[in-house]
XYZ file of C-alpha atoms in Angstrom:
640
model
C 36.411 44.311 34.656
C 39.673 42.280 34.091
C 37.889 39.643 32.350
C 36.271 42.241 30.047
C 39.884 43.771 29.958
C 41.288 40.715 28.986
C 38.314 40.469 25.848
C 39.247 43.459 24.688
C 42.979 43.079 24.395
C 42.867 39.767 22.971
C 40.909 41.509 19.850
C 43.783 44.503 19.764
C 46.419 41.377 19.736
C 45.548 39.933 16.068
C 45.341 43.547 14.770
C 48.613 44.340 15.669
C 50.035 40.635 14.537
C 48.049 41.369 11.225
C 49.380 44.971 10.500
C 53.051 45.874 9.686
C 52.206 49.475 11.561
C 49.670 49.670 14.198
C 47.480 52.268 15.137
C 48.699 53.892 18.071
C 44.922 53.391 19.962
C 45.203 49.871 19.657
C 48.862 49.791 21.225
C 48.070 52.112 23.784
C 45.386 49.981 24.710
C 47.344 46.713 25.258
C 50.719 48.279 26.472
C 48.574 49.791 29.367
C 47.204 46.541 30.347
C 49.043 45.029 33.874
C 51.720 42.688 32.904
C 50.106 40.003 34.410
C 46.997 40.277 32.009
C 49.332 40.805 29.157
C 51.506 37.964 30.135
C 48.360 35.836 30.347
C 47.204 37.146 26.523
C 50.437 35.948 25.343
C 50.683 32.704 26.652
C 46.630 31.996 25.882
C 47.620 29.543 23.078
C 45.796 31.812 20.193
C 49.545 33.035 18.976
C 52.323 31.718 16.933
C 55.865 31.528 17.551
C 55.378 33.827 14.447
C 52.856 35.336 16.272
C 54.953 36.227 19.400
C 57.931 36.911 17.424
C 56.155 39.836 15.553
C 54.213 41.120 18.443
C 57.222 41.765 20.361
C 58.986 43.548 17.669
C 56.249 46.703 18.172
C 57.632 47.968 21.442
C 59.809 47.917 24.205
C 57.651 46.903 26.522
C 56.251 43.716 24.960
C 60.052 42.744 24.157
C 60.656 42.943 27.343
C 57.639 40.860 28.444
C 58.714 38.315 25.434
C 62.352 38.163 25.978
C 63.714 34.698 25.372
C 64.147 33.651 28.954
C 60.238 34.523 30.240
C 57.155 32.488 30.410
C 55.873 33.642 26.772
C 58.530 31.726 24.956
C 58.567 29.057 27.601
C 54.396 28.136 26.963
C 55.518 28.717 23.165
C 58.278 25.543 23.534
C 55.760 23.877 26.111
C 52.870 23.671 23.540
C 54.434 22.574 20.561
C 56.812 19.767 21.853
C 55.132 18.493 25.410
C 56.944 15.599 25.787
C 60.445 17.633 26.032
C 59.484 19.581 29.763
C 60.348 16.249 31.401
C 64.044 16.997 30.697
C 64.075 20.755 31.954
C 64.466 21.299 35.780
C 62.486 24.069 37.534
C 65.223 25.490 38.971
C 67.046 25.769 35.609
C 67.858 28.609 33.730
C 66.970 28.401 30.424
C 66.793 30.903 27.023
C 63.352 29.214 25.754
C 63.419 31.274 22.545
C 67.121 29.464 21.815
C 65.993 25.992 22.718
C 62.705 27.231 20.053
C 65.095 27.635 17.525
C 67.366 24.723 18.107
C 64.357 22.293 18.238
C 63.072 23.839 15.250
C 66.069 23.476 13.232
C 66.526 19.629 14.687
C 63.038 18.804 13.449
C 63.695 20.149 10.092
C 66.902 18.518 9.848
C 64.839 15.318 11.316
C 62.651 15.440 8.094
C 65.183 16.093 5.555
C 67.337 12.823 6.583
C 63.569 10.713 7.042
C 62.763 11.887 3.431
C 66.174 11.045 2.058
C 65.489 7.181 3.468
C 63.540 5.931 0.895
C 65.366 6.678 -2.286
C 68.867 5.752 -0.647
C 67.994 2.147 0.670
C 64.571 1.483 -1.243
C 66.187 -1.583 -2.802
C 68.353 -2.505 0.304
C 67.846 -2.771 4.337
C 69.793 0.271 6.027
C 72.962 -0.652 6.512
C 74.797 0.429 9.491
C 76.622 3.118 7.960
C 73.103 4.518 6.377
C 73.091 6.461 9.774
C 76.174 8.413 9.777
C 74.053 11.357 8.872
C 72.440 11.344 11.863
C 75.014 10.510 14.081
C 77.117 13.815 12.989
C 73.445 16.426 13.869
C 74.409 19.534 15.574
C 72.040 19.971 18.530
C 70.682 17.302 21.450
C 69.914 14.364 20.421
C 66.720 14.199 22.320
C 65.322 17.138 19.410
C 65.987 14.830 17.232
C 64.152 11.994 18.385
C 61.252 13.871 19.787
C 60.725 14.690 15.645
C 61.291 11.084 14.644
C 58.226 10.334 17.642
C 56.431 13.326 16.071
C 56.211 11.404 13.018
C 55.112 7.906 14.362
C 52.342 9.661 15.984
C 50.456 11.254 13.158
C 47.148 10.846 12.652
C 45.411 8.609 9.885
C 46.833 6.217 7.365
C 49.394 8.557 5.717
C 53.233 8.877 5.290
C 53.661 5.260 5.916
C 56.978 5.225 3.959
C 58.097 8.738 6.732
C 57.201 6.454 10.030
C 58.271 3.516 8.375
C 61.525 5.185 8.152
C 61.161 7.388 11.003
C 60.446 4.209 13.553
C 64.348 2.365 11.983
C 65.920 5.573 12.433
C 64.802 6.047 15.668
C 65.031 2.269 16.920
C 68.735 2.688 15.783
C 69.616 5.894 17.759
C 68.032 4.153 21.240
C 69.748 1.592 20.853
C 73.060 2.728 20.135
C 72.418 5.088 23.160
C 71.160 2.092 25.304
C 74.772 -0.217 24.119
C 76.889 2.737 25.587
C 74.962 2.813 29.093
C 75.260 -1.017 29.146
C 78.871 -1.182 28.112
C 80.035 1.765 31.053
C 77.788 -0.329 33.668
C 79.282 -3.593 33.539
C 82.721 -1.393 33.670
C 81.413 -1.341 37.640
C 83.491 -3.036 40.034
C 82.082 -7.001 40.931
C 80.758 -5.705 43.965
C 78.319 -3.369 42.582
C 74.973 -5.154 43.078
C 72.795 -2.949 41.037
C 71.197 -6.620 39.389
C 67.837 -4.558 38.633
C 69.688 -1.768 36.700
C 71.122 -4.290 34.397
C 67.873 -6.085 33.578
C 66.453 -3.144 32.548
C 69.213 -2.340 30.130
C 68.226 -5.762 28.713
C 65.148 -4.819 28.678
C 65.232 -1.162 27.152
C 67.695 -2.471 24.597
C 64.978 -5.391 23.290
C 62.145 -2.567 23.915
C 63.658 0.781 22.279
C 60.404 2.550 21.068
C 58.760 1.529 24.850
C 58.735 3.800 27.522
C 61.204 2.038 29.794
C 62.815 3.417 32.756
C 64.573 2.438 35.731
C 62.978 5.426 37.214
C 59.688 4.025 36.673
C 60.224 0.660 37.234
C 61.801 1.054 40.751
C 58.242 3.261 41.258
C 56.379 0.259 40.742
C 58.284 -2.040 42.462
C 58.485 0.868 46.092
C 54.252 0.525 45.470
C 55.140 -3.067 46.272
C 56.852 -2.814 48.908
C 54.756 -0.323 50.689
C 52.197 -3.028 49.971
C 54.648 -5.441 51.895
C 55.195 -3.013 54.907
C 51.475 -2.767 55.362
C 51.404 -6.201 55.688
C 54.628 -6.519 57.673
C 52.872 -3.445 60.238
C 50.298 -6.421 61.087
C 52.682 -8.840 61.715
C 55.342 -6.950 63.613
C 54.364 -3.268 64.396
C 58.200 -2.487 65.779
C 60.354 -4.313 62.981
C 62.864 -2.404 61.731
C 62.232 -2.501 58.210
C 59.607 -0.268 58.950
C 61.436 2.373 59.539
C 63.754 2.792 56.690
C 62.780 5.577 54.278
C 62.361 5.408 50.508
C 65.706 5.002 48.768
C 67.871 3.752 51.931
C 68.068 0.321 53.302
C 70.341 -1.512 55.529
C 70.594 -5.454 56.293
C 69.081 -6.870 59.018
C 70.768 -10.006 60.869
C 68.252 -11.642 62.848
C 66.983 -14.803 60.655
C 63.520 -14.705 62.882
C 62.981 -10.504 61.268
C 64.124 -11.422 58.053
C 61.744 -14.278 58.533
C 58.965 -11.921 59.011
C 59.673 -9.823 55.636
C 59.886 -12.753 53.227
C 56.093 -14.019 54.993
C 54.981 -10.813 54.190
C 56.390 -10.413 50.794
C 55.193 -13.945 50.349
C 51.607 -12.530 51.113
C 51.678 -9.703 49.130
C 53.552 -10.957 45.977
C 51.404 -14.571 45.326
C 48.384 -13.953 47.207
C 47.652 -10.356 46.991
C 48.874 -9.291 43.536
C 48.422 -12.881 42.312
C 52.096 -12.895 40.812
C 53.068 -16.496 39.408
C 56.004 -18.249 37.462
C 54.904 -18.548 33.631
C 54.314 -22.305 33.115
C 51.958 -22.165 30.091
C 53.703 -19.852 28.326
C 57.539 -20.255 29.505
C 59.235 -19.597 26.286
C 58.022 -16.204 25.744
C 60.540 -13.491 25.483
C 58.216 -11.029 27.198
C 59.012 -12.865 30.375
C 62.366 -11.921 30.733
C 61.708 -7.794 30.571
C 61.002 -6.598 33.898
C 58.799 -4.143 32.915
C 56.530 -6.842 31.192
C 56.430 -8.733 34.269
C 55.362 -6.553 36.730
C 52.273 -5.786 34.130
C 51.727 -9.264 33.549
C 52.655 -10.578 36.842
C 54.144 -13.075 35.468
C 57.936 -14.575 34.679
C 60.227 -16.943 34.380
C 62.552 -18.032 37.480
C 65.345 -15.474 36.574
C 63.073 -12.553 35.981
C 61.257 -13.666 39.072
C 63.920 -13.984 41.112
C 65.470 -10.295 40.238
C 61.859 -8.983 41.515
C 62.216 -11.020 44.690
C 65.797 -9.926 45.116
C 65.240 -6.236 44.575
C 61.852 -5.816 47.160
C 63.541 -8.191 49.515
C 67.245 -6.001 49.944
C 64.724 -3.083 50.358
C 63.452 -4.481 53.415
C 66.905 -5.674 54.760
C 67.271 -9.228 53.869
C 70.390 -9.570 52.317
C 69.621 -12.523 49.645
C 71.870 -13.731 46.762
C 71.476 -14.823 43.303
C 72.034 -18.387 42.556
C 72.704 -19.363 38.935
C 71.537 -22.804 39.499
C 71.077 -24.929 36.218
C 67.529 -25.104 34.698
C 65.964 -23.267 37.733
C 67.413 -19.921 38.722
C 67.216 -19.105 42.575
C 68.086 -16.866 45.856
C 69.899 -18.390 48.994
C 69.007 -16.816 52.074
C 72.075 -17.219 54.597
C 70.652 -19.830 57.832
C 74.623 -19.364 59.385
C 76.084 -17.327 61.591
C 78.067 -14.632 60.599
C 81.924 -14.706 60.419
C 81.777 -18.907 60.659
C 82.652 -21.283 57.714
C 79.665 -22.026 55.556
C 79.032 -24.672 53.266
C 76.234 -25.089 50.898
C 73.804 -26.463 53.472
C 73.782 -23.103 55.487
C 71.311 -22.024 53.157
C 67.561 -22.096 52.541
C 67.053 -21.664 48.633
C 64.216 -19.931 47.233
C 62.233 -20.077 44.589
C 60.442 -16.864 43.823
C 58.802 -18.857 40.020
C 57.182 -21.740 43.254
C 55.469 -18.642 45.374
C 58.782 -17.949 47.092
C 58.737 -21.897 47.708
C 62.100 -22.207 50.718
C 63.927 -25.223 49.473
C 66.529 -27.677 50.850
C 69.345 -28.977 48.882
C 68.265 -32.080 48.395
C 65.034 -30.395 47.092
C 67.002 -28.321 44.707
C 68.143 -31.290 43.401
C 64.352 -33.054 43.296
C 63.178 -29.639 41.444
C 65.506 -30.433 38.550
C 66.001 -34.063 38.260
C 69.715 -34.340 38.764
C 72.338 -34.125 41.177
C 74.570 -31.272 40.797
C 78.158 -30.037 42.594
C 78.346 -27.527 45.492
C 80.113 -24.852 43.258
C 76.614 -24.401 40.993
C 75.008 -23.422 44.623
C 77.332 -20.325 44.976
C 76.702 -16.424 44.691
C 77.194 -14.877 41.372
C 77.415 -11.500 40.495
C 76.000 -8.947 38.146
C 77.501 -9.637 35.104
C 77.026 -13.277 35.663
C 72.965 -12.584 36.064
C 72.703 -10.686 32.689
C 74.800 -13.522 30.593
C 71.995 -15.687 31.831
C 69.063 -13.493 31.152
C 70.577 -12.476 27.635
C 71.811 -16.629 26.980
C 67.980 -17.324 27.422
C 67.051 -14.294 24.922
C 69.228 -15.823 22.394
C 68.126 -18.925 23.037
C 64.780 -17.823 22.111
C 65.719 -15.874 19.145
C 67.220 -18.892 18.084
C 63.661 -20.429 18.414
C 61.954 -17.416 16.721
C 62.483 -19.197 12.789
C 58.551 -19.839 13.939
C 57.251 -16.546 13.385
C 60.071 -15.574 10.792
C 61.564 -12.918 12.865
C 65.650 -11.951 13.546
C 65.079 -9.205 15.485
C 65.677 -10.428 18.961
C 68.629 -13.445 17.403
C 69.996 -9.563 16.282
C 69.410 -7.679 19.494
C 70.324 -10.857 21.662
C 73.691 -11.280 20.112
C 74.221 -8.065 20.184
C 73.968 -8.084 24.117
C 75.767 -10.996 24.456
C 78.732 -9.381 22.464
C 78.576 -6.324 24.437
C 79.308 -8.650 27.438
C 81.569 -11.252 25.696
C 83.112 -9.595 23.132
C 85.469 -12.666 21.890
C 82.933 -15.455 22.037
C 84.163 -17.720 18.307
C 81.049 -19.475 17.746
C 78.551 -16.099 19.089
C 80.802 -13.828 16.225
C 80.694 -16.797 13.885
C 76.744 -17.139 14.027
C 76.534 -13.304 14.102
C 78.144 -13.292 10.866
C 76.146 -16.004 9.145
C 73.153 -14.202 10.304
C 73.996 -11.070 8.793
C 75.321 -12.663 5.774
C 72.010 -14.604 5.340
C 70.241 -11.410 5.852
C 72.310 -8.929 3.516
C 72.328 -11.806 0.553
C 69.401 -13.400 0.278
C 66.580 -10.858 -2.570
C 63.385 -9.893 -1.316
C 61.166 -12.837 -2.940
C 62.471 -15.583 -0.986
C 58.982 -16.514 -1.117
C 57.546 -18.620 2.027
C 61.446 -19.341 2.976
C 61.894 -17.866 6.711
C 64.453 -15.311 5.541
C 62.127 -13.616 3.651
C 60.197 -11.785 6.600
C 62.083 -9.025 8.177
C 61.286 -7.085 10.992
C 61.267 -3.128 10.466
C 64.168 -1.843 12.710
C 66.688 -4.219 11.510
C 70.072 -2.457 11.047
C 71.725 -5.017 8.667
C 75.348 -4.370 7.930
C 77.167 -4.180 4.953
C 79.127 -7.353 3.251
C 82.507 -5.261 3.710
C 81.435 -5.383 7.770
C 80.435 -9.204 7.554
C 84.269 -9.479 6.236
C 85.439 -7.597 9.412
C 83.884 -10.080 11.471
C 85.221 -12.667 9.957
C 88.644 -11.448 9.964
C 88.475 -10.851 13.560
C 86.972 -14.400 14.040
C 90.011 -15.758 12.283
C 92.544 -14.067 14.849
C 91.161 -15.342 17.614
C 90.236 -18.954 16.594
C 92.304 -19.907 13.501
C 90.766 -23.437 13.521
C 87.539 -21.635 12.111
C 89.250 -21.551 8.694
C 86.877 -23.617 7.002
C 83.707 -22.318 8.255
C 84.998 -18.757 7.931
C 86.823 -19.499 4.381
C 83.312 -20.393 3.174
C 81.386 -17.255 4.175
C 83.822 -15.232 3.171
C 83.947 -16.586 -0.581
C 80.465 -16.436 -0.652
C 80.137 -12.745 0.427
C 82.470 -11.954 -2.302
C 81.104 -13.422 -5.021
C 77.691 -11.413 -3.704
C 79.846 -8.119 -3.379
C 80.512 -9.299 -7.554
C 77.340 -9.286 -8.305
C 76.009 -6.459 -6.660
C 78.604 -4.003 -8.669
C 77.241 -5.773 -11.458
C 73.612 -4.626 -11.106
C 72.816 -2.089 -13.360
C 69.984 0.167 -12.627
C 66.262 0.514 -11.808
C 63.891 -2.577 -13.804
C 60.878 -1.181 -14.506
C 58.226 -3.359 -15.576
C 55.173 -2.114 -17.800
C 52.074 -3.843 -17.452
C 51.116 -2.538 -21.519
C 54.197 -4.791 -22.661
C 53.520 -7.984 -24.524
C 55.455 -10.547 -22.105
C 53.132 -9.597 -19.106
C 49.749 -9.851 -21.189
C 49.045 -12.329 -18.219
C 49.457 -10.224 -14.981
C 46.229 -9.888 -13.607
C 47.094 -8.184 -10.181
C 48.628 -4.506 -9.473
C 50.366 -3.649 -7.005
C 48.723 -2.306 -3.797
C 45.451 -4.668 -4.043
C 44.440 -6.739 -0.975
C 44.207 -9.868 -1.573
C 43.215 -13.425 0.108
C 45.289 -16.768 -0.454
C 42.297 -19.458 -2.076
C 44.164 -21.964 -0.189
C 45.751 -20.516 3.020
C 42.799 -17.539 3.851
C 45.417 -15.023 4.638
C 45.184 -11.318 3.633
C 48.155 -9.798 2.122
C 49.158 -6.650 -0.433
C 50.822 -6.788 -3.246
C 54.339 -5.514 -3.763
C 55.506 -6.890 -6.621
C 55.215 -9.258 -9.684
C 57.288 -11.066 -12.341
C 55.423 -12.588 -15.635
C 56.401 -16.032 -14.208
C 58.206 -17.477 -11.758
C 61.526 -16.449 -11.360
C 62.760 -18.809 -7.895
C 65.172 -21.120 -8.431
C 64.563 -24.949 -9.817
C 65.137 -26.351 -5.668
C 62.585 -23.753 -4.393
C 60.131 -24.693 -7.237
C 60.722 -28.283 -6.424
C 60.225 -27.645 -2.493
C 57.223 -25.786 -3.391
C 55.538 -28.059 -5.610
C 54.894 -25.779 -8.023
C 54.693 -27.952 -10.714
C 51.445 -29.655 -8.821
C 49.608 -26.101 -9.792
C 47.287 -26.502 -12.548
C 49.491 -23.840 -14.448
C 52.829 -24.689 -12.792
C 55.296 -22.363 -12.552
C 54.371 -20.693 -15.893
C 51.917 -18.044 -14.812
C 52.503 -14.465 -13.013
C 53.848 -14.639 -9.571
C 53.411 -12.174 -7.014
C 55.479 -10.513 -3.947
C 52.965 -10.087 -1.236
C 53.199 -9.151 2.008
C 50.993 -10.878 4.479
C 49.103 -10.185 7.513
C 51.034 -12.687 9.846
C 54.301 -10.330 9.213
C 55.540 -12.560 6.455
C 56.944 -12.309 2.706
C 55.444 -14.486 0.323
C 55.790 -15.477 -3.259
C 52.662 -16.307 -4.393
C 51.250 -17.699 -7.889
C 48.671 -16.149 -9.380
C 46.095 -18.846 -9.537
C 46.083 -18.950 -5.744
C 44.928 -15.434 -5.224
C 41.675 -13.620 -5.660
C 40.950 -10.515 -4.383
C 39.779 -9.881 -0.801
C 35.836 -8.260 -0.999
C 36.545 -6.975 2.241
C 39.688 -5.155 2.332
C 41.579 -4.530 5.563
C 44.608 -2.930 6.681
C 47.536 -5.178 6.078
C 49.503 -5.524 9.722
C 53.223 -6.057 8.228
C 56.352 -4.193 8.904
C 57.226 -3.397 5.692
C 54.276 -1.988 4.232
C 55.724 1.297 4.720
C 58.986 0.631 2.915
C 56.578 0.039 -0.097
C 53.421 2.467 0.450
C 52.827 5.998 1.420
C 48.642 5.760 2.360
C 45.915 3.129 2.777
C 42.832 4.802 1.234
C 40.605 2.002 3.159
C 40.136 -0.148 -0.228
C 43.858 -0.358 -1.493
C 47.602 0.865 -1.003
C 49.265 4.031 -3.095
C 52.668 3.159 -4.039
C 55.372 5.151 -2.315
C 57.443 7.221 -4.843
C 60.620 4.652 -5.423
C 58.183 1.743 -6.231
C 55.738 3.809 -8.745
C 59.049 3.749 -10.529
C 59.390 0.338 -11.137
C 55.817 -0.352 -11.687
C 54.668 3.012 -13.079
C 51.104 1.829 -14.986
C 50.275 0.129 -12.255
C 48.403 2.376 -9.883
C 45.952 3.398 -13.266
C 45.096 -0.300 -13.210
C 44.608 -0.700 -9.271
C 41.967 2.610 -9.763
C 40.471 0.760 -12.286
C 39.956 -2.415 -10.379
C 38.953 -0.259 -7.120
C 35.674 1.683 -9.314
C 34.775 -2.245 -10.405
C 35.258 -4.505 -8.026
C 34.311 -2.003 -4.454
C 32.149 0.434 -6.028
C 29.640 -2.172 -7.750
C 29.606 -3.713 -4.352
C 28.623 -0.614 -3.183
C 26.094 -0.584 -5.091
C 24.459 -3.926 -4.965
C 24.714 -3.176 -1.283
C 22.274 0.143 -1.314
């Protein structure tokens, strides 16, 4: 009976949603119902907010049952943005039709600002100040993302140019929010031994679209150590460690008990899980994020050694970080309390060598060299992180490779946050971002010309500011800062002198040659990559030195024949000539992180120009339809 009660109201509910004045019957019929039943109708998932909004405007009774505060409104928010219950406590009180409305109107504002993206920096990276729209939204901030995150996730191989935009807008906000966490935990007093907390920050700040949370990452690592009690249980049913509870530990003095936790941890960590230092792939930057290590089980001594450190204060050994050179490590106290210890009062371990207990002479054998008794001592939080983040740095430094900035940017950024008056950091910081903001898009196979997609690059004015401030507190950088700052005038010159949109016609006379439209896939004759096409000039229109370092001239047709912006499937820019490209007979998605700064779809044979570069090549998409029906379609066809 309440089933078919149920039935029968949920075909009176779309009546009265559909009709401005309902038949009395038909309201009579649901009003009667039990308020559980109705409640359940309601929140069945087969009505609008519209829906519910209208329904409860018939009578007092289903306004009651809908008021903004109840369950209706609450499965209303619940269904359309999931991912926001996580932040609402059970025990809260909360006006769900208000937070409806709010969210609503963030992810509406959310679109406006992503759609205004493309037109306002098309022909330039966002500079910093491109986001003081956002930073002046009414409402949380975490409506605002959840939109942005909304975007990224839809479905198929539309709105490229909306994620593309979405995903920089959203990599800025984290990691703004991520800078002001760091910033107020390293105002902690020295004694505040929170070294985990910190690497995450590291890590969330290199990571800001991943799901990264201490929260989480302390989960994984109390799984560990459960793991390690377990094991502990067989070796010493009555130690003490075994009886703190989650969340609260306290140190335990006797070496011989502390003895017994680091076997067992021992056991677990390199034998059970099969953790292990990273030797064949030590310069990765993936080692250094803790929550890439415990998935990977792998690390690099200073990452390892923050694992070790954490699971080992849980279980009451009091170990310390060692920022010896080369090889970072933990000293585990041998001494007794309240005497005076030197530097051989201490084991030294080596959580990257299976927790391998070293001497001091075998300190020195692990690095080659002999080294003072101050580079054995204790060092503290802030000391830990310059380390991790030097390394980082050290490695975007490297990264010219794969012709990425984005961890030099988010590295030096870290560094900064910690340092703030380091000369030669703000000096390099500068020349990055004045390498970055001058050099045009078709700096053909030069590194520069890749960028990654959530760079926030700032403007020349703010390159000037840093070199100002680099020139108060080192004056003897005078030449080196006299330099850049010449040079980003004479750009700030020319870029007032640009005059407005070139738009280049494939029907004129002067590119009877151009072949190629943008949006085709293509394959390099000589390389075998797979790139798209972005743009094209009639000839080549680099610079005599980059012809000459390209060997242009060797081409059959030299440097007199179409070249083309491409963007290829390594992550790359390239400048290719037209001679050296045919097009690919099996075209792919193009992996790159600015294909949606250029493109709004892949239709699974080519790319549709976004909106701002139709503009400059407006007969061009006719041409790429053209070469679609000839080249894929009579493949088709021979095919069948």
């Amino acid at each position: 009976m309440a089933a078919a009660a149920v039935d029968s109201a949920m075909e009176v509910v779309p009546a009265l949603v559909e009709e401005a004045a309902p038949e009395a019957a038909g309201l009579n019929c649901l009003v009667n119902l039990p308020g559980e039943v109705l409640e359940y109708i309601l929140c069945s998932g087969s009505l609008t907010a519209a829906d519910i909004g209208r329904v409860s405007s018939t009578c007092r009774r289903l306004r009651e049952l809908c008021q903004g505060s109840g369950k209706v409104w609450k499965e209303q928010f619940r269904v359309r943005w999931p991912s926001l219950m996580k932040h609402y406590s059970p025990t809260d009180y909360v006006n769900w039709l208000e937070e409806y409305k709010v969210r609503q109107k963030a992810g509406l504002e959310a679109r406006k600002i992503v759609a205004s993206f493309s037109k306002r920096f098309f022909s330039e990276h966002v500079p910093c100040n491109g986001f003081s729209d956002i930073e002046n939204l009414e409402g949380p901030e975490i409506f605002f993302e959840d939109e942005l995150v909304c975007i990224l996730n839809m479905e198929g191989r539309k709105a490229l140019t909306w994620k593309y935009y979405a995903k920089k807008i959203l990599y800025y906000l984290r990691q703004q929010k991520i800078l002001n966490n760091l910033k107020a935990f390293l105002q902690q007093p020295d004694d505040y031994e929170s070294y985990l907390e910190g690497a995450v920050y590291i890590d969330q700040y290199c990571n800001p679209l991943s799901d990264i949370s201490l929260k989480d990452i302390q989960a994984q690592i109390d799984s560990i150590v459960e793991l390690v009690c377990k094991t502990l249980r067989g070796i010493n049913s009555r130690h003490p460690s075994l009886a703190f509870k989650a969340g609260e530990s306290s140190m335990i003095m006797e070496i011989e008990l502390q003895s017994q936790v680091l076997d067992a941890m021992n056991h677990v960590l390199y034998d059970q899980l099969k953790f292990k230092g990273n030797r064949m792939d030590y310069y990765n930057a993936l080692n250094l994020y803790m929550h890439q290590v415990l998935i990977r089980r792998t690390g690099i001594p200073i990452s390892m050694s923050l694992l070790y450190l954490t699971i080992a204060r849980q279980l009451g050994v009091p170990l310390e970080p060692v920022n010896f050179p080369s090889h970072f490590l933990l000293r585990w106290c041998q001494g007794a309390e309240g005497t005076t210890l030197d530097i051989f009062d201490y084991i030294y371990i080596d959580a990257f060598g299976k927790g391998k207990q070293l001497t001091v002479k075998e300190c020195e054998y692990l690095i080659g060299q002999h080294v003072t008794a101050a580079l054995y001592g204790v060092v503290n939080v802030k000391k830990v992180l310059q380390r991790m983040v030097g390394n980082l740095l050290s490695l975007g430094k490297r990264e010219g490779i794969d012709q990425s900035y984005q961890l030099l940017r988010d590295s030096l950024d870290l560094y900064l946050a910690m340092y703030p008056d380091q000369v030669q950091l703000l000096l390099l910081q500068a020349r990055l971002y004045f390498h970055l903001g001058i050099w045009p898009e078709k700096a053909g196979d030069a590194p520069l010309a890749s960028r990654k997609p959530c760079q926030r690059l700032l403007t020349m004015f703010e390159v000037l500011d840093i070199l100002q401030h680099i020139q108060t507190l080192d004056p003897g950088q005078h030449g080196a800062v006299g330099y850049l700052v010449q040079h980003t005038l004479e750009h700030i010159e020319r870029k007032k002198e640009e005059v407005g949109v070139e738009v280049k016609l494939r029907s004129h006379e002067k590119h009877r040659d151009v072949c190629y439209s943008i949006g085709l896939i293509m394959k390099h004759k000589r390389y075998g990559y797979n790139c798209v096409i972005y743009g094209w000039d009639p000839t080549c229109m680099m610079g005599h030195e980059w012809i000459r370092n390209m060997n242009v001239h060797s081409l059959p047709h030299g440097h007199h024949q179409p070249f083309y912006n491409v963007l290829v499937e390594d992550g790359s820019c390239r400048y290719a000539a037209q001679e050296n490209l045919e097009y690919n007979v099996e075209p792919q998605e193009i992996s790159h992180p600015d294909v949606g700064r250029y493109f709004s779809e892949f239709t699974g044979t080519h790319y549709i120009p976004n909106a701002e570069l139709e503009i400059r090549y407006p007969e061009d998409l006719e041409s790429v339809y053209e070469t679609v029906q000839n080249i894929y379609s009579a493949k088709k066809e021979s095919v069948e």
